[in-house]
Tab-separated table of C-alpha atoms and ligand atoms in Angstrom:
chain	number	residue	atom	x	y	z
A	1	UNK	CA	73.606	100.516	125.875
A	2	UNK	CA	72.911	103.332	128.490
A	3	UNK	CA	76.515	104.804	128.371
A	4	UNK	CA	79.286	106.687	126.669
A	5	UNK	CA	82.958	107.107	127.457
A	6	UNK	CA	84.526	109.698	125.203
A	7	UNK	CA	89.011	109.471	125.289
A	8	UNK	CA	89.489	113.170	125.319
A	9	UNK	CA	92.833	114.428	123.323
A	10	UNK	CA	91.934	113.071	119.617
A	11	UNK	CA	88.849	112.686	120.307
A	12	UNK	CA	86.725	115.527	121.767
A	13	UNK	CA	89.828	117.767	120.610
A	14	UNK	CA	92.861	117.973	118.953
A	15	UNK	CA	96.038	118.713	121.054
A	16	UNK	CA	98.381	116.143	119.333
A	17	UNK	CA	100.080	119.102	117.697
A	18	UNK	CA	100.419	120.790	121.391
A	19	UNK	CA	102.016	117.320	122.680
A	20	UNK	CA	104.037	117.558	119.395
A	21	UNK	CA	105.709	121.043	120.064
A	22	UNK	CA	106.268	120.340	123.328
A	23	UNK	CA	107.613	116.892	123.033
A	24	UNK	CA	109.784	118.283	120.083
A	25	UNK	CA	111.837	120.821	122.432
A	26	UNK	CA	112.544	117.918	125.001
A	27	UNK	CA	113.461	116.204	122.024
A	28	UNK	CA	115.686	118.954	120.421
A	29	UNK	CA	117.364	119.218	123.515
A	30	UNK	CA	118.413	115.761	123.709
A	31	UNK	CA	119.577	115.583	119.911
A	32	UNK	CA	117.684	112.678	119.155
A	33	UNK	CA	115.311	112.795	116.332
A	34	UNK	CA	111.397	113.705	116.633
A	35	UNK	CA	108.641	113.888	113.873
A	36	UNK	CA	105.053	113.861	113.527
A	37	UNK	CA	105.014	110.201	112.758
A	38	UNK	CA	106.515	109.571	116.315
A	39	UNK	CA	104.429	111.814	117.694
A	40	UNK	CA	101.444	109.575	116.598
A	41	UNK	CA	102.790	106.779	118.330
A	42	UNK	CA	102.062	108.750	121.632
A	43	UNK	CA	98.571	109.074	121.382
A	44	UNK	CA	96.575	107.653	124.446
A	45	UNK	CA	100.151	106.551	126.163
A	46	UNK	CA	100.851	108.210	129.119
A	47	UNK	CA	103.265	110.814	129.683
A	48	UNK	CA	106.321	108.348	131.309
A	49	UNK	CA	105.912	105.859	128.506
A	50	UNK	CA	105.835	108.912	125.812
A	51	UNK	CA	109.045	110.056	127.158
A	52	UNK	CA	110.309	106.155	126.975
A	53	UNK	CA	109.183	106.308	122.557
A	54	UNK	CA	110.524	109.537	122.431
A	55	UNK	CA	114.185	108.327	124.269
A	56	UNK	CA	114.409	105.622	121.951
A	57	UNK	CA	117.319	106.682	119.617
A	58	UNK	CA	118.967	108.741	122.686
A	59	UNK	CA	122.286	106.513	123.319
A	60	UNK	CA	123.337	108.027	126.807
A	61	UNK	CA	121.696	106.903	129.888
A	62	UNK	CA	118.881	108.999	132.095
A	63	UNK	CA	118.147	108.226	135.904
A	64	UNK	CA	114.614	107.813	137.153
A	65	UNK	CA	115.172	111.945	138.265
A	66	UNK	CA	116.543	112.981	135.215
A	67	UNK	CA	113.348	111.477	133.412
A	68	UNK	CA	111.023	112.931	135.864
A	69	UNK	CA	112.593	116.205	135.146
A	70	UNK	CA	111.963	115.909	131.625
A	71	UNK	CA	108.418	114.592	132.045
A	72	UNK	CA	108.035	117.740	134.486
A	73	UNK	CA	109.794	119.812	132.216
A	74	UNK	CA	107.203	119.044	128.968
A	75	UNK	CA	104.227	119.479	130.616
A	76	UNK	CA	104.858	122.833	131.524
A	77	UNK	CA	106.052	123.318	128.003
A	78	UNK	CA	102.465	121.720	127.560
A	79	UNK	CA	100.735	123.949	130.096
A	80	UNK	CA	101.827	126.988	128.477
A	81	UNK	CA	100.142	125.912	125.388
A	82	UNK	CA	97.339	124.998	126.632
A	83	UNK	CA	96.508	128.438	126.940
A	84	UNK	CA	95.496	128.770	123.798
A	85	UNK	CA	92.456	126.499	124.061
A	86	UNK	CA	89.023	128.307	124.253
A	87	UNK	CA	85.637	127.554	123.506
A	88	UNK	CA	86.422	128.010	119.649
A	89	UNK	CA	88.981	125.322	119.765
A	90	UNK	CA	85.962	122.664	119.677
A	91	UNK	CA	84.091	121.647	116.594
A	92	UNK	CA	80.646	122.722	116.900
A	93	UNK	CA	79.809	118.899	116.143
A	94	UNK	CA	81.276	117.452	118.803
A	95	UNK	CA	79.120	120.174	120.878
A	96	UNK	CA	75.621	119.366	119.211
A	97	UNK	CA	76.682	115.635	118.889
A	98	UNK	CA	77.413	115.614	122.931
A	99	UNK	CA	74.159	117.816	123.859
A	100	UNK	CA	72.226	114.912	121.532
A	101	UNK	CA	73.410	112.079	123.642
A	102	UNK	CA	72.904	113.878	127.143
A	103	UNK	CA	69.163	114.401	125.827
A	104	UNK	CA	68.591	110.976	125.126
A	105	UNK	CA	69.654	110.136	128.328
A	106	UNK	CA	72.826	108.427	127.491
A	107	UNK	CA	75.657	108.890	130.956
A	108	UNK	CA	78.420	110.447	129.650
A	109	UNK	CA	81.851	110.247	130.803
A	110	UNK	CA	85.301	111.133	129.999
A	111	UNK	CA	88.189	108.659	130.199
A	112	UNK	CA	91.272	110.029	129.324
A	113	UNK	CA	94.944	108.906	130.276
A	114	UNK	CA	95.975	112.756	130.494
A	115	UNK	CA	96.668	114.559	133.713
A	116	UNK	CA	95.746	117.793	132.780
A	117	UNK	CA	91.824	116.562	131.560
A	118	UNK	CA	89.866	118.674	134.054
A	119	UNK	CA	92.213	121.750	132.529
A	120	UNK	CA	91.387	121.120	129.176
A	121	UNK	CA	87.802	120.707	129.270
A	122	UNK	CA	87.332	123.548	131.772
A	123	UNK	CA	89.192	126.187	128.982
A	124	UNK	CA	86.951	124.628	125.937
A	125	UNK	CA	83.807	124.894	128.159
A	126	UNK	CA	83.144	120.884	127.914
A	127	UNK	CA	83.118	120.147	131.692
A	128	UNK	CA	79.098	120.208	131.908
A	129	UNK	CA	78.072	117.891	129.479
A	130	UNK	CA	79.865	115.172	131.435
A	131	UNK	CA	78.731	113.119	134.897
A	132	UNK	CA	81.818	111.845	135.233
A	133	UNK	CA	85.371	112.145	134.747
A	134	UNK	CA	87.635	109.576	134.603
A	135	UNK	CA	91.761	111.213	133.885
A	136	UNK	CA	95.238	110.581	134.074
A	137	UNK	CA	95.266	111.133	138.156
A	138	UNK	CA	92.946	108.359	138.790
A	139	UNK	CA	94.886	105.522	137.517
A	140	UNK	CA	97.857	103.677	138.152
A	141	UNK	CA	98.438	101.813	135.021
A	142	UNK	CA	97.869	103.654	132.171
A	143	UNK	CA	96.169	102.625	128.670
A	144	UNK	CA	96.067	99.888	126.979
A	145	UNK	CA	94.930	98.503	130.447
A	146	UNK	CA	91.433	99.177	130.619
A	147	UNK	CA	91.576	100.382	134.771
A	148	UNK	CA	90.911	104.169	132.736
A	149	UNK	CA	87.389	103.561	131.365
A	150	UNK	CA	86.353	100.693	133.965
A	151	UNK	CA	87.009	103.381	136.562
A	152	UNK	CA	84.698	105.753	133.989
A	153	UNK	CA	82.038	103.255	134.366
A	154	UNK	CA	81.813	102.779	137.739
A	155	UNK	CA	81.448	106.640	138.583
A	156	UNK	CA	78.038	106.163	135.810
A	157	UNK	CA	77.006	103.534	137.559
A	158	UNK	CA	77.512	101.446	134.431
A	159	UNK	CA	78.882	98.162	133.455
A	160	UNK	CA	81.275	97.649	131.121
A	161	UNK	CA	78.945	96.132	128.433
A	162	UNK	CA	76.141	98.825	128.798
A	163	UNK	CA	79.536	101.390	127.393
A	164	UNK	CA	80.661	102.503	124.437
A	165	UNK	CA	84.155	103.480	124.227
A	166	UNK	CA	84.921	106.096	121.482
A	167	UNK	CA	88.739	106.208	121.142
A	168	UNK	CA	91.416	107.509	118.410
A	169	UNK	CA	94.183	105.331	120.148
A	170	UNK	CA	94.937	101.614	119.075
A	171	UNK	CA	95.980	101.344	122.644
A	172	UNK	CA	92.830	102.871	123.990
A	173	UNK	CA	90.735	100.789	121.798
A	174	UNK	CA	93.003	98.043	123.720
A	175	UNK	CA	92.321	99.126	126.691
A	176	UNK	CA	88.455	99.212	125.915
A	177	UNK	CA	88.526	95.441	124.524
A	178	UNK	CA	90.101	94.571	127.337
A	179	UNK	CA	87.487	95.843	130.008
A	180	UNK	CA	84.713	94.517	128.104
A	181	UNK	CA	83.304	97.535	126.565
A	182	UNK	CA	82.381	97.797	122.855
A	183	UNK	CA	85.178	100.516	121.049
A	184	UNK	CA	84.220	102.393	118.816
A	185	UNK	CA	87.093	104.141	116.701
A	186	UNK	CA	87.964	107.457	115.296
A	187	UNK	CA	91.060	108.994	113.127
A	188	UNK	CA	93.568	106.461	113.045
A	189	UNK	CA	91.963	104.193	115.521
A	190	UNK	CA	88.652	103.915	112.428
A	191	UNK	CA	91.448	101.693	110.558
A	192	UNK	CA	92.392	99.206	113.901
A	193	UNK	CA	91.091	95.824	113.404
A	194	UNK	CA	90.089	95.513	116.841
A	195	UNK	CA	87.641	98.594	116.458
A	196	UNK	CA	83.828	97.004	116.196
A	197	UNK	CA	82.610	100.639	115.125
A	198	UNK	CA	85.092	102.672	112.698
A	199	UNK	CA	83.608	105.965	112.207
A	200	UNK	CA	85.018	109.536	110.245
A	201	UNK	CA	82.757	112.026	111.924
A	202	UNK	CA	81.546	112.502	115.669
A	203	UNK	CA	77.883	113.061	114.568
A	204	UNK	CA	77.916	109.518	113.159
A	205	UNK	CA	77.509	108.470	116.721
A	206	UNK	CA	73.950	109.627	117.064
A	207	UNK	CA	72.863	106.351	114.789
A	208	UNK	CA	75.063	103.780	116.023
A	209	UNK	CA	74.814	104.245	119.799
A	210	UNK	CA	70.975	102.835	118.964
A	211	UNK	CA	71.887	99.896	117.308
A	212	UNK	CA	71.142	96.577	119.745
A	213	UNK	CA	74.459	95.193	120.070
B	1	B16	P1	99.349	114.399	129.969
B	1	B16	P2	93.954	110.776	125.820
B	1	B16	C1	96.546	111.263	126.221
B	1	B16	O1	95.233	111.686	126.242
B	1	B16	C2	97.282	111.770	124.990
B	1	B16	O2	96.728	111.202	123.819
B	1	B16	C3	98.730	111.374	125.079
B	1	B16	O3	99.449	111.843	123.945
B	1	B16	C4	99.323	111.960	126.372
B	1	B16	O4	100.685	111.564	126.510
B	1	B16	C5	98.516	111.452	127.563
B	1	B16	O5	97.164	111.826	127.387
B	1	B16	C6	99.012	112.010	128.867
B	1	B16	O6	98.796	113.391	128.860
B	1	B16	O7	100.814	114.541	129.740
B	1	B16	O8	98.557	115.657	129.718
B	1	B16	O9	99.032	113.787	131.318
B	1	B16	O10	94.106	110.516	124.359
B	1	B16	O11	93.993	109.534	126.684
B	1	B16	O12	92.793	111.682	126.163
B	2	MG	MG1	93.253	109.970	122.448
């Protein structure tokens, strides 16, 4: 294996609970109900289909404009928050578990289905450990299909079966299966069946990318 594709929200960091208060004012507004369990269910999907789990129990009817408003309307909800990343907001593992891997000359990439990637990791200082990014504005079909991460691998040079996939997302770990890489799984994804690599901690990494697989 000569590569690594980290998902980024979940992963390298946690902003579920920045989705969640943004998603939860769209929500509020609507009158339809919104909780943290929901909220999971959005993790990896992209920010049209999040809007489609978080309309489900809305009984009136939205036009394509009216949903692009609200879309629009989160992420600068999102945005705002986003202000409070910094370089603190990362676990020192991920940092020293990252730096590892770049010094054993593993390709690193990032393959994540969110728009505002190159935002995030510039405010938490990540952007250099990386060779490539693969986001949100690449893509035109969003996770579970794998276009995300095979798009990752290209800009390494890689194939799909010399990549690791670490993912928090049963529909990233999806979308990994399904371009041929091997997923490994983190957070709720460490329970998926489809996950060949379940694993609590980042730093676990450092042994299994080794193994011959
Ligand atoms: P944005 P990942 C995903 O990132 C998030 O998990 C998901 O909750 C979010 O809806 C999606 O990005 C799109 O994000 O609205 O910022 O474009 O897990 O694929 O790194
Ligand atoms: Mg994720």
């Amino acid at each position: 294996m000569k590569g690594i594709i980290f998902d980024l929200d979940g992963v390298l960091l946690s902003t579920d609970q920045l989705h969640y208060e943004a998603w939860k004012k769209i929500a509020d507004k609507l009158g339809v109900p919104f909780d943290k369990k929901i909220n999971d269910r959005l993790r990896g999907v992209s920010r049209e289909a999040s809007l489609e789990i978080v309309l489900e129990k809305y009984n009136g009817y939205l036009s394509k404009a009216e949903k692009e408003d609200l879309c629009n309307e989160k992420n600068e909800y999102y945005k705002e928050l986003l202000h409070t990343l910094d370089e603190d907001t990362i676990d020192p593992k991920v940092r020293e578990t990252l730096a590892f891997l770049k010094n054993k000359g593993f390709r690193l990439a990032v393959g994540s289905s969110s728009k505002n990637t190159m935002t995030i990791l510039h405010r938490t200082g990540l952007e250099d450990y990386f060779d490539a990014i693969s986001d949100g504005n690449n893509i035109s079909k969003s996770k579970p299909d794998p276009e995300v991460f095979l798009k990752a691998a290209e800009y390494i040079f890689l194939k799909p079966e010399e990549c690791f996939v670490v993912e928090d997302a049963e529909a990233g770990i999806d979308a990994a299966v399904a371009g041929g890489f091997c997923p490994i799984g983190i957070g709720l994804a460490a329970e998926y069946s489809k996950t060949r690599f379940p694993i609590k901690d980042i730093t676990q990494l450092k042994d299994i990318v080794f193994l011959k697989i």
